[in-house]
PDB file of C-alpha atoms in Angstrom:
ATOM      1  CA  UNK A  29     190.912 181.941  82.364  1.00 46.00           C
ATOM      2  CA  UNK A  30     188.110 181.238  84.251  1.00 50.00           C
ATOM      3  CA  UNK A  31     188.166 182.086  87.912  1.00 55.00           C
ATOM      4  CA  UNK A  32     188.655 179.469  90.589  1.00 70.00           C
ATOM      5  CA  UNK A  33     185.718 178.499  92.247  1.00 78.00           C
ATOM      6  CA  UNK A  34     185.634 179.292  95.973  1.00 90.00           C
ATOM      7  CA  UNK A  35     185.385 176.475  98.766  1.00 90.00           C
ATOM      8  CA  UNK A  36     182.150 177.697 100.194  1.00 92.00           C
ATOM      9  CA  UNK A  37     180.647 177.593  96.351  1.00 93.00           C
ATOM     10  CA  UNK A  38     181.648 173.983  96.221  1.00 93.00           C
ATOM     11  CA  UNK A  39     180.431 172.712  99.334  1.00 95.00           C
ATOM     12  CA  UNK A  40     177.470 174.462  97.785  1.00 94.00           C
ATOM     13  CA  UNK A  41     177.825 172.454  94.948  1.00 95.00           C
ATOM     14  CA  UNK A  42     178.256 169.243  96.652  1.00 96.00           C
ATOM     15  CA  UNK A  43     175.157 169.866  99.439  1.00 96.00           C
ATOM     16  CA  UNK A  44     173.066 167.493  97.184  1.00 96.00           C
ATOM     17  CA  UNK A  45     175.484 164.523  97.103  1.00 97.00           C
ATOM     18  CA  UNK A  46     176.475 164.983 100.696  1.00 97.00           C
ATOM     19  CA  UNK A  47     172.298 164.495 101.991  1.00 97.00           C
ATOM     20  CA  UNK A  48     172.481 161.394  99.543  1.00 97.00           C
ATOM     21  CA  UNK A  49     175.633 160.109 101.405  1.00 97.00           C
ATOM     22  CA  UNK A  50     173.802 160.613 104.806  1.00 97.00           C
ATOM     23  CA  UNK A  51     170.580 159.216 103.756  1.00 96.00           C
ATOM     24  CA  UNK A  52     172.152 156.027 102.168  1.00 96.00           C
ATOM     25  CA  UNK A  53     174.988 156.133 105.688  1.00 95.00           C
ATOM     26  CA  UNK A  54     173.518 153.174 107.778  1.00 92.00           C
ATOM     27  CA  UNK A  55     174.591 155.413 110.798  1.00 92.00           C
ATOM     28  CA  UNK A  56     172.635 158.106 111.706  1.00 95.00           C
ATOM     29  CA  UNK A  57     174.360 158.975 114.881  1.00 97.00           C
ATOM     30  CA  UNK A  58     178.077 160.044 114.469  1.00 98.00           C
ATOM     31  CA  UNK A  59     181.257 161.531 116.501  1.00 98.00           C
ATOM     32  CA  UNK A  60     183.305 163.951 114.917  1.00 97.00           C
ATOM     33  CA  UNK A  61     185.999 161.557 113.845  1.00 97.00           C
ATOM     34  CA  UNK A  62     183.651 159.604 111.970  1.00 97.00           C
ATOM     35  CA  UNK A  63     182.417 162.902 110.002  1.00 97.00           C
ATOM     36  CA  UNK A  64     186.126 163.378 109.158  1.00 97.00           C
ATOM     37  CA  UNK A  65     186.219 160.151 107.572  1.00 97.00           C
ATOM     38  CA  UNK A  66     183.081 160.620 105.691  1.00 97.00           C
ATOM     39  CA  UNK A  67     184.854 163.791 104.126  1.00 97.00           C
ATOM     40  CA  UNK A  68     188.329 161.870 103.578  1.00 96.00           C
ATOM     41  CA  UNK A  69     186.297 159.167 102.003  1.00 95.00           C
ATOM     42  CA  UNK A  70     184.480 161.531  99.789  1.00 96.00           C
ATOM     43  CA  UNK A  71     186.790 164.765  99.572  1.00 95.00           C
ATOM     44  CA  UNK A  72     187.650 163.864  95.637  1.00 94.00           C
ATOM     45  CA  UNK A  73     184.413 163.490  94.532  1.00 95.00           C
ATOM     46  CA  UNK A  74     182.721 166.155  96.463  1.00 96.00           C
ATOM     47  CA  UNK A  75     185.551 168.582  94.939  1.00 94.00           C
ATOM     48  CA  UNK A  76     186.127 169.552  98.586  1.00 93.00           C
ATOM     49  CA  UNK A  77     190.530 168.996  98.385  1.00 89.00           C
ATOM     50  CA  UNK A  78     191.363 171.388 101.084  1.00 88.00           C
ATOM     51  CA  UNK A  79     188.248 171.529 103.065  1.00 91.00           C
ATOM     52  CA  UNK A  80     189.095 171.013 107.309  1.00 95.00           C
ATOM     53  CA  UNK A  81     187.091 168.751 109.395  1.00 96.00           C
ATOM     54  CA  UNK A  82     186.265 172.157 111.120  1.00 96.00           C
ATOM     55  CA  UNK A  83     184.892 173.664 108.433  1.00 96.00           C
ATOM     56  CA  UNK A  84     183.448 170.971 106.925  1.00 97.00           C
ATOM     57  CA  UNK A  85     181.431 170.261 110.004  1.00 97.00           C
ATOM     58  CA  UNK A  86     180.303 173.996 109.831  1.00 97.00           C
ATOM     59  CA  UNK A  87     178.784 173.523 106.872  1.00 97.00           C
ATOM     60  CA  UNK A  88     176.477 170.746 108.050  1.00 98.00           C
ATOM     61  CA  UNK A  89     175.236 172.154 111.093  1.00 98.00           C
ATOM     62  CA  UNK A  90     174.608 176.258 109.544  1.00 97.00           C
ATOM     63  CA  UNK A  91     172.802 173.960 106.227  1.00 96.00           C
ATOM     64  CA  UNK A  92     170.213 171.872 109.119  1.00 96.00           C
ATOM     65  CA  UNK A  93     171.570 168.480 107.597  1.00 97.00           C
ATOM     66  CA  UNK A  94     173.220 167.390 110.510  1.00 98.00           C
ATOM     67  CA  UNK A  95     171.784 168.308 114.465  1.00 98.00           C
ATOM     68  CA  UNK A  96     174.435 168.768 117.316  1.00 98.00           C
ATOM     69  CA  UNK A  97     173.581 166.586 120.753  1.00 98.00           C
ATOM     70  CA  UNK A  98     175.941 167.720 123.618  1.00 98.00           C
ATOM     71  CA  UNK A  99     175.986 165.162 126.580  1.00 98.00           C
ATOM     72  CA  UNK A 100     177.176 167.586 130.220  1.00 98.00           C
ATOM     73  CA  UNK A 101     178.510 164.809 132.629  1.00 97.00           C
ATOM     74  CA  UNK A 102     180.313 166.309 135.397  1.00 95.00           C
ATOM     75  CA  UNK A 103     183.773 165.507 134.461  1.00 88.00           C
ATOM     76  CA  UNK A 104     183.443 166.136 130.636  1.00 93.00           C
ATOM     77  CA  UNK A 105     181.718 166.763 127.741  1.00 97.00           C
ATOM     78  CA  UNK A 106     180.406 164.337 124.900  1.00 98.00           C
ATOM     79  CA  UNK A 107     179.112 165.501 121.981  1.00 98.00           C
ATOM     80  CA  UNK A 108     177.391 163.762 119.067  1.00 98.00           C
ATOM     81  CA  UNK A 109     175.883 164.378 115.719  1.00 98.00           C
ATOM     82  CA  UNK A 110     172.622 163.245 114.388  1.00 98.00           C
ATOM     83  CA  UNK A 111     171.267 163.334 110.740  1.00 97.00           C
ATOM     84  CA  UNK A 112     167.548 162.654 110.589  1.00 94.00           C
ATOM     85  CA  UNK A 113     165.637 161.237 113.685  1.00 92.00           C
ATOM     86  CA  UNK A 114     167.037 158.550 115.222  1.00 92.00           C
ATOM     87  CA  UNK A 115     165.357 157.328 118.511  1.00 92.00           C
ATOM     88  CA  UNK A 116     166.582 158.768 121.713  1.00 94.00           C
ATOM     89  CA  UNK A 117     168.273 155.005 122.296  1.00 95.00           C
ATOM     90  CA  UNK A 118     170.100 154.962 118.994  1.00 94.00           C
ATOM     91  CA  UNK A 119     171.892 157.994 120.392  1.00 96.00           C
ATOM     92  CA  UNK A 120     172.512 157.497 123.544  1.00 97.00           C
ATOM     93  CA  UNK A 121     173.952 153.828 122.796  1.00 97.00           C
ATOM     94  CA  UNK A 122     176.446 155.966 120.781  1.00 97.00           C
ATOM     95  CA  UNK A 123     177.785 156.619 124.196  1.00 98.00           C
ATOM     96  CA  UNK A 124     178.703 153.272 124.518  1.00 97.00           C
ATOM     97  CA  UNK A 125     178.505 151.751 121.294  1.00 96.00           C
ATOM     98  CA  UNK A 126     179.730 148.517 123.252  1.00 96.00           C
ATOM     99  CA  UNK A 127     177.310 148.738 126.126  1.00 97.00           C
ATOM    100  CA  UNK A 128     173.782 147.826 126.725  1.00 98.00           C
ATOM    101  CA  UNK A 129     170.239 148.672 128.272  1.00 98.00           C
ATOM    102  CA  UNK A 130     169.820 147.994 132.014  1.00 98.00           C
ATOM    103  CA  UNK A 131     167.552 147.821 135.380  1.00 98.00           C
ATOM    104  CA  UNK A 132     164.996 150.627 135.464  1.00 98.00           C
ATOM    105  CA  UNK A 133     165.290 150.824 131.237  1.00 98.00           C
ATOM    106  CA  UNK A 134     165.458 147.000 130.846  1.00 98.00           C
ATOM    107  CA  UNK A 135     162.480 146.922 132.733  1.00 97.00           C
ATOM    108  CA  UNK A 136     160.558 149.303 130.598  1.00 96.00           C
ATOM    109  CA  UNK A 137     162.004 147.674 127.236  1.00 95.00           C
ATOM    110  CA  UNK A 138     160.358 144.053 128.617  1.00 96.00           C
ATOM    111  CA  UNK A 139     157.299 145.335 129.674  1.00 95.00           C
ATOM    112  CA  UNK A 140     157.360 145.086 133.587  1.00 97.00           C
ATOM    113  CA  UNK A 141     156.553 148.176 134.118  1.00 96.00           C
ATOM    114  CA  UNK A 142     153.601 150.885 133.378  1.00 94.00           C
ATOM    115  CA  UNK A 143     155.901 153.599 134.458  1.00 93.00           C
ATOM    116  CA  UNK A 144     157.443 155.586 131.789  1.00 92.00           C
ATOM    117  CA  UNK A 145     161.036 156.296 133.361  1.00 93.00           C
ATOM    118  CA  UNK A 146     162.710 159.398 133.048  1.00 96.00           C
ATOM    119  CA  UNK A 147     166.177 158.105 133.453  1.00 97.00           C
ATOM    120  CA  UNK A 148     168.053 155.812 130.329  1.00 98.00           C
ATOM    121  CA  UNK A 149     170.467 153.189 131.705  1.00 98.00           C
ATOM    122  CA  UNK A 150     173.435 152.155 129.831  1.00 98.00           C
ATOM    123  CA  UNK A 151     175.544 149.984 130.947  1.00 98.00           C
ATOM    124  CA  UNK A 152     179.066 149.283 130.221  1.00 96.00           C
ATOM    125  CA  UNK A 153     181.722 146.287 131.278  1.00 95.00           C
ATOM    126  CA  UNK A 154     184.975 147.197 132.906  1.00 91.00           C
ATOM    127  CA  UNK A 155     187.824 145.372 131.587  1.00 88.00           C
ATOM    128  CA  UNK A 156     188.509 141.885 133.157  1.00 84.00           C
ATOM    129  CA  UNK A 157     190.220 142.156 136.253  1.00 78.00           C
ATOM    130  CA  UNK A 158     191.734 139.509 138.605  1.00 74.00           C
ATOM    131  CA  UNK A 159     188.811 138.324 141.369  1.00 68.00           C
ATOM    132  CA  UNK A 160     189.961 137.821 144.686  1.00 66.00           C
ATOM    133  CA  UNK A 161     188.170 136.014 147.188  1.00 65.00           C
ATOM    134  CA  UNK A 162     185.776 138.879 149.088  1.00 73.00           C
ATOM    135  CA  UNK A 163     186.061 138.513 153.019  1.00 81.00           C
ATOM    136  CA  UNK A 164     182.618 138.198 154.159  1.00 90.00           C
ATOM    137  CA  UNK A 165     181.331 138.931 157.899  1.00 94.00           C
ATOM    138  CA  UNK A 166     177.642 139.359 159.038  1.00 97.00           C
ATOM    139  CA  UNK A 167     179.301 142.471 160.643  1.00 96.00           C
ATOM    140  CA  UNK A 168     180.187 144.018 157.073  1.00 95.00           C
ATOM    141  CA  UNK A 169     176.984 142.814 155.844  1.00 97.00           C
ATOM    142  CA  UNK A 170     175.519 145.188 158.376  1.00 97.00           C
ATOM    143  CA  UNK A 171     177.625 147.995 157.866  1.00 96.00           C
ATOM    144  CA  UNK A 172     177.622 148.542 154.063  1.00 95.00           C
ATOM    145  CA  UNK A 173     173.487 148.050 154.107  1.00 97.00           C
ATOM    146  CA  UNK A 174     173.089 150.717 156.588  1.00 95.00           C
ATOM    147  CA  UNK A 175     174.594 153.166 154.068  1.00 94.00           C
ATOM    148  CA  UNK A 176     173.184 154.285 150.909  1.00 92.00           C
ATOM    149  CA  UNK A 177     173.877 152.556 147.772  1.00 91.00           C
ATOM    150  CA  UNK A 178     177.027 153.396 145.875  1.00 88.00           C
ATOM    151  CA  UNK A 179     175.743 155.351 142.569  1.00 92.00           C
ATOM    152  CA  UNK A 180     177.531 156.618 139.987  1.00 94.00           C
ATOM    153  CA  UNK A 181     177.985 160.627 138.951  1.00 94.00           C
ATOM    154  CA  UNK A 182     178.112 159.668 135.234  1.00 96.00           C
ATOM    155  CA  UNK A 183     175.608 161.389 134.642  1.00 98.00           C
ATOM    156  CA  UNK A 184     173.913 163.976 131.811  1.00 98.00           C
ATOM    157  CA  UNK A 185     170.867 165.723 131.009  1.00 97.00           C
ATOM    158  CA  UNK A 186     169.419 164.927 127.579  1.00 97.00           C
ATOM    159  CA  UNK A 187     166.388 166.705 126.560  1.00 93.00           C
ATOM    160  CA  UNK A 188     163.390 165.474 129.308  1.00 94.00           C
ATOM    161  CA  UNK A 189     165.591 162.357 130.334  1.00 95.00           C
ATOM    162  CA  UNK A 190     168.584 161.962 132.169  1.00 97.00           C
ATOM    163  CA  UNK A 191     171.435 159.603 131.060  1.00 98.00           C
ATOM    164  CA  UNK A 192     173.480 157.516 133.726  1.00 98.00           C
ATOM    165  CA  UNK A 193     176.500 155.509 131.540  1.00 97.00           C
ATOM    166  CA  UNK A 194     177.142 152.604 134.018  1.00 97.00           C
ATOM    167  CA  UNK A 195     180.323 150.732 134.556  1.00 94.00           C
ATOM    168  CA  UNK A 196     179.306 147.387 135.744  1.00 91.00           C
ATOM    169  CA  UNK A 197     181.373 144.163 136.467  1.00 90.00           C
ATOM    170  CA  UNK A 198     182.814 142.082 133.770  1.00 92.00           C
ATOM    171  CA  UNK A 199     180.424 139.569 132.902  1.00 94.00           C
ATOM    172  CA  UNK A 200     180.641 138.589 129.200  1.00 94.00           C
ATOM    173  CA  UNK A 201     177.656 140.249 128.411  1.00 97.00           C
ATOM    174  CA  UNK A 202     175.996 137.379 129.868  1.00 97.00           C
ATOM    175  CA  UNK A 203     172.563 137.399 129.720  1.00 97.00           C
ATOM    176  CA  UNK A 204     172.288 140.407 127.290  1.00 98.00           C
ATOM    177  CA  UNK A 205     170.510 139.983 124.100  1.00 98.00           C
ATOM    178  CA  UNK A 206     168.675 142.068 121.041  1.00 97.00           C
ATOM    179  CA  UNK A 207     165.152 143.198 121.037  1.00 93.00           C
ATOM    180  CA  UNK A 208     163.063 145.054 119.218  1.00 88.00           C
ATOM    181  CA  UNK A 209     161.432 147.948 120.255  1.00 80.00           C
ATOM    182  CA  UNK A 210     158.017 149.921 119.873  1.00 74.00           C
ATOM    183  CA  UNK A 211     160.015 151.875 117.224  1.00 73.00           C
ATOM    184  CA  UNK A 212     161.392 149.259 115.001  1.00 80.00           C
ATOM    185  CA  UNK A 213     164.748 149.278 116.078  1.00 85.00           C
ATOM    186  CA  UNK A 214     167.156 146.497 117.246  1.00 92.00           C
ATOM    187  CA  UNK A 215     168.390 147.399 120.580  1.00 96.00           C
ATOM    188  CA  UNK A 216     171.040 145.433 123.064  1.00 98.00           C
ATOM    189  CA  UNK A 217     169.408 144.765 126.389  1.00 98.00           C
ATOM    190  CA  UNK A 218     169.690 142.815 129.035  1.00 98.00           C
ATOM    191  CA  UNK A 219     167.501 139.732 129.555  1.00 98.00           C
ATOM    192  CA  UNK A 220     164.671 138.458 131.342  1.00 98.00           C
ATOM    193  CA  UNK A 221     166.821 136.449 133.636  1.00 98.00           C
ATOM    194  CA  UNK A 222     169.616 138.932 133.815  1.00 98.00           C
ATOM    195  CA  UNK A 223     166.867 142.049 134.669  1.00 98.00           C
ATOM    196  CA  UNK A 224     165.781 140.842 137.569  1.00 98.00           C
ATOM    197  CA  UNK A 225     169.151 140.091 139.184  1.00 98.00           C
ATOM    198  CA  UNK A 226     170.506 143.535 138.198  1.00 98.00           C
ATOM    199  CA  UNK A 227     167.393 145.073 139.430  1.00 98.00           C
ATOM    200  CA  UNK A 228     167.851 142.647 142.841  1.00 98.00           C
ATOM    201  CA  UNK A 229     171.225 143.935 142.931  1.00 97.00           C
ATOM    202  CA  UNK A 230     170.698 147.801 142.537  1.00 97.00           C
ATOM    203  CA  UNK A 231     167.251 148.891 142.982  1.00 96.00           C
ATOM    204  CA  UNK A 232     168.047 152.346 143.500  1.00 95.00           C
ATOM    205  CA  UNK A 233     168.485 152.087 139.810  1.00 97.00           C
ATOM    206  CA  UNK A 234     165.398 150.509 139.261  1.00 96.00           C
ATOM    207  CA  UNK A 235     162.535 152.866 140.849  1.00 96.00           C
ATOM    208  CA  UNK A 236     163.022 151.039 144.410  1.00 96.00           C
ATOM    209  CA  UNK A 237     161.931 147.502 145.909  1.00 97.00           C
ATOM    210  CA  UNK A 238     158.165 148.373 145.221  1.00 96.00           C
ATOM    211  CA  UNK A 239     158.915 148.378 141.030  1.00 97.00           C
ATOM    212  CA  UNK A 240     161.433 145.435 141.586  1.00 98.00           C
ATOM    213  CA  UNK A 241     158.589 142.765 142.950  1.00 98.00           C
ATOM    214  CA  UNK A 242     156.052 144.542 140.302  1.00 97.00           C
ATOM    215  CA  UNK A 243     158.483 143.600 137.639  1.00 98.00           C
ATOM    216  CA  UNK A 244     158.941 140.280 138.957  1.00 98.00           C
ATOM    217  CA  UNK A 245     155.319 139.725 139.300  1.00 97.00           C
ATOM    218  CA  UNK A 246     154.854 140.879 135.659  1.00 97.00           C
ATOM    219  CA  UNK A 247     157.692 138.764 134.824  1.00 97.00           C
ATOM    220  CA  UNK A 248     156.234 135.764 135.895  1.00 96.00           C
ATOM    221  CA  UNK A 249     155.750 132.630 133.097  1.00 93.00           C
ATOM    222  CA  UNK A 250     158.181 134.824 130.969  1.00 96.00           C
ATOM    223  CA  UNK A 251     161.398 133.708 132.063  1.00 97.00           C
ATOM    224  CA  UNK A 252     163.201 130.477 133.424  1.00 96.00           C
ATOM    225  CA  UNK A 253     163.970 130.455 137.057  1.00 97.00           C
ATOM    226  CA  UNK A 254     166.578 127.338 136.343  1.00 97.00           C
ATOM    227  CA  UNK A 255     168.271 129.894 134.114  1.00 97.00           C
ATOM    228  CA  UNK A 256     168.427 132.865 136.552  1.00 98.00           C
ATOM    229  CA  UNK A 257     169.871 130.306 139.073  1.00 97.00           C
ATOM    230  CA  UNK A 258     172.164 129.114 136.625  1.00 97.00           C
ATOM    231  CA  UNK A 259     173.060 132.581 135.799  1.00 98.00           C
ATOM    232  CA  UNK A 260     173.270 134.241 139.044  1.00 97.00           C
ATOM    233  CA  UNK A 261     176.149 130.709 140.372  1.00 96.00           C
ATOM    234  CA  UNK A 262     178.196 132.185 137.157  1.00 96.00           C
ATOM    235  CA  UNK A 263     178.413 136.037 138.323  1.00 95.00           C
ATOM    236  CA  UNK A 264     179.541 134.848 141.869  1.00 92.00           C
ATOM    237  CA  UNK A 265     178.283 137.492 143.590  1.00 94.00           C
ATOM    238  CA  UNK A 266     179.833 138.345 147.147  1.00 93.00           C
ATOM    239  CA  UNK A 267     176.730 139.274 148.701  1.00 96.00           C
ATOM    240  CA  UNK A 268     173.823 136.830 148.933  1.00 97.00           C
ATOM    241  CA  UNK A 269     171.757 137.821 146.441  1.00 98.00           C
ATOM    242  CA  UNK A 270     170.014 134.451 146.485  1.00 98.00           C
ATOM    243  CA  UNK A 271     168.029 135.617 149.740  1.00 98.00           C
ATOM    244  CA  UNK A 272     166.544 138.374 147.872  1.00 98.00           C
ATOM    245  CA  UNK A 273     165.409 136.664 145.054  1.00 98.00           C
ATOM    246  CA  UNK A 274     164.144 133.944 146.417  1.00 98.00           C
ATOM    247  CA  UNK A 275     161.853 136.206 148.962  1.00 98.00           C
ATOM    248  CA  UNK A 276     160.807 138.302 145.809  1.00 98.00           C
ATOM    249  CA  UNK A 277     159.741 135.013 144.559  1.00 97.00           C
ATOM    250  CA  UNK A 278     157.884 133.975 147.506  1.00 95.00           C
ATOM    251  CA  UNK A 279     156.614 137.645 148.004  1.00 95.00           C
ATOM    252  CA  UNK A 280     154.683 137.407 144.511  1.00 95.00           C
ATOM    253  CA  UNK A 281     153.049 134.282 144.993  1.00 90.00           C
ATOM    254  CA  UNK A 282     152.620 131.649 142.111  1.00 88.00           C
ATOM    255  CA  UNK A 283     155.993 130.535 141.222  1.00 92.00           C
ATOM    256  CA  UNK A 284     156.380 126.688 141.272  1.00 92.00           C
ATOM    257  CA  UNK A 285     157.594 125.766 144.503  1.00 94.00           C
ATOM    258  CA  UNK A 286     160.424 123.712 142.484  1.00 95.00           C
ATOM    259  CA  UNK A 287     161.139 127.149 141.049  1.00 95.00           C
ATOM    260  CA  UNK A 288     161.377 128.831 144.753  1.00 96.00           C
ATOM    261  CA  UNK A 289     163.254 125.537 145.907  1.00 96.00           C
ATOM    262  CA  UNK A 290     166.313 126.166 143.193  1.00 96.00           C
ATOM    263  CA  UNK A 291     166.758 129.397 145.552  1.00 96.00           C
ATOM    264  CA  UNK A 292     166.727 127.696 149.043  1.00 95.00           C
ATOM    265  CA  UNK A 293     169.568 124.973 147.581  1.00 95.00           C
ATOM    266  CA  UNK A 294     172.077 127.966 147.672  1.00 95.00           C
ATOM    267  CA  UNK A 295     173.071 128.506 151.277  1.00 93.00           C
ATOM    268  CA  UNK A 296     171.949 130.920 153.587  1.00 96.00           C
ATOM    269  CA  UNK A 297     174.433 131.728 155.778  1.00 95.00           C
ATOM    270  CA  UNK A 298     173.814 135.189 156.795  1.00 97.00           C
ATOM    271  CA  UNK A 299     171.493 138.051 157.498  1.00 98.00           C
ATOM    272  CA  UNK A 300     170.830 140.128 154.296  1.00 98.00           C
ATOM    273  CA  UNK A 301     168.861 143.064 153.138  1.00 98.00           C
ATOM    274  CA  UNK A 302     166.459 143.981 150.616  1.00 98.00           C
ATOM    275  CA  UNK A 303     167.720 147.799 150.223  1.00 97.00           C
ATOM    276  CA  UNK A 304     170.189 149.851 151.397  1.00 96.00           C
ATOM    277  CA  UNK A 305     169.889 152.274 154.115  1.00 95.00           C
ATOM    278  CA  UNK A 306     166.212 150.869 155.413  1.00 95.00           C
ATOM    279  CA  UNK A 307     164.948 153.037 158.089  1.00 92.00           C
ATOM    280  CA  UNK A 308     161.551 150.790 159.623  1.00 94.00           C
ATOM    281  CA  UNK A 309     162.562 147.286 158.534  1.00 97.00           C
ATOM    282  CA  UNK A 310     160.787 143.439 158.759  1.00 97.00           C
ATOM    283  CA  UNK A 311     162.240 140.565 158.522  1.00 98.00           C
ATOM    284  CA  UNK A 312     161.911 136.965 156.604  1.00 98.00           C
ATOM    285  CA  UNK A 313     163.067 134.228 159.597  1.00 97.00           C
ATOM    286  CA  UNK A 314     162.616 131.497 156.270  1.00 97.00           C
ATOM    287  CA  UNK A 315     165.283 134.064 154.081  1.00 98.00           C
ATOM    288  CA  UNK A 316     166.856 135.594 156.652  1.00 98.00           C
ATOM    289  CA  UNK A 317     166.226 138.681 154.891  1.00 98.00           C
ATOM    290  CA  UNK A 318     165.506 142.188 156.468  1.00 98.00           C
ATOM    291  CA  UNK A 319     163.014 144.316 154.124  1.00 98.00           C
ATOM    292  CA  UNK A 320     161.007 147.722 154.585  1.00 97.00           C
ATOM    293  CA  UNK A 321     157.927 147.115 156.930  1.00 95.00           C
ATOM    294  CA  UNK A 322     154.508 147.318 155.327  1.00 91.00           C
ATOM    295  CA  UNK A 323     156.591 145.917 151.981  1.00 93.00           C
TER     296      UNK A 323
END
């Protein structure tokens, strides 16, 4: 009677048909709950009856067909599995399969920019929640600018880049859309229109107020300022983001003045800023909008 063939024989074995499975996969990035189910799915035909997730996953990382990515946020770990070489955004959308590209990497993805960042944005919604109305006051205008803006700690290390997972407002994913990048691959990312009002919104996430008027500059005859308007009434922002958009506008020079004028119709009611935490600042009398000096 012939002697039972061991497990680590079979996997052995089965090494051929389980590259073939990856390479046909249309995934290429995976968690390890989706590499159990690739084994479940396959167990009978690989031979592989008693085989663990554990050691299963063993297998593919001592063989080199799958490669181990390990994500360090500060309060925990995510790790991911790659077979071949998918891009850098195919793995990091893994993340947040649900999420999208935003500000600083939106920019690069459009074009506005001849800075190569070193920091990936994803962004993903929160979950609806009820809006109340926000109490505004020039006096808590004042006081929130003056400190720095609110950033998020989600962040992780991944090879020469940094990651930053994002938990913006609910929106719908309004505004976001699919591109195609230098690679090939279809990637989620925010618009034209919705760029430059998340970049208006956050700079700090979008190399500063100097990138966010090049990328408006760069922007310009790309996009539909009717649209951003239209876009900007549905996000009801608390703040008066208006201001700033409108004087990035102006500040660029060449926009239709029928373009700029769809920015004055919203009122301007208050002081605003440009930035948080400006040290030297001018001001706009026509936006009522403080911004750095020499800007």
């Amino acid at each position: 009677m012939p002697e039972p063939v061991s497990l680590e024989a079979r996997l052995a074995i089965a090494k051929p048909d389980i590259e073939k499975a990856f390479i046909a996969h249309p995934v290429k990035v995976f968690t390890r709950s989706d590499l159990e189910a690739i084994l479940d799915e396959q167990r009978d035909f690989w031979r592989l009856g008693e085989a663990s997730t554990a050691i299963f996953l063993k297998f593919l990382l001592q063989e080199g067909v799958i490669q181990k990515v390990i994500f360090e946020f500060p309060s925990r770990k995510m790790i991911r599995y790659v077979y071949g070489n998918p891009s850098p955004y195919s793995i990091i959308l893994s993340l947040r399969p649900e999420g999208y590209f935003s500000h600083y990497t939106a920019i690069y993805l459009h074009e506005l920019t001849e800075q190569v960042p070193r920091t990936v944005y994803l962004n993903a919604e929160q979950s609806p929640k009820p809006r109340q109305g926000a109490i505004i006051r020039q006096d808590l205008i004042d006081r929130a600018f003056k400190r720095p803006q609110r950033k998020t700690s989600f962040i992780a290390p991944f090879g020469d880049q940094e990651v930053v997972l994002l938990n913006g407002m609910h929106a719908g994913r309004l505004g976001v859309i699919e591109i195609e990048s230098s690679s090939g691959e279809i990637l989620p990312v925010t618009g034209l229109e919705r760029t430059l009002i998340d970049i208006t919104v956050r700079p700090d996430y979008s190399g500063g107020v100097f990138e966010v008027l090049k990328a408006f500059r760069a922007a310009q005859g790309r996009f539909s300022v009717n649209r951003l308007t239209a876009m900007l009434l549905k996000m009801n922002f608390a703040y008066p983001y208006h201001q700033a958009i409108g004087f990035y506008l102006d500040r660029v020079g060449g926009y239709k003045k029928s373009a700029v004028d769809l920015l004055r119709k919203f009122e301007i009611k208050y002081d605003f800023y440009l930035a948080y935490q400006m040290k030297d600042m001018s001001y706009s009398k026509e936006w009522r909008l403080f911004f750095p000096k020499g800007f």
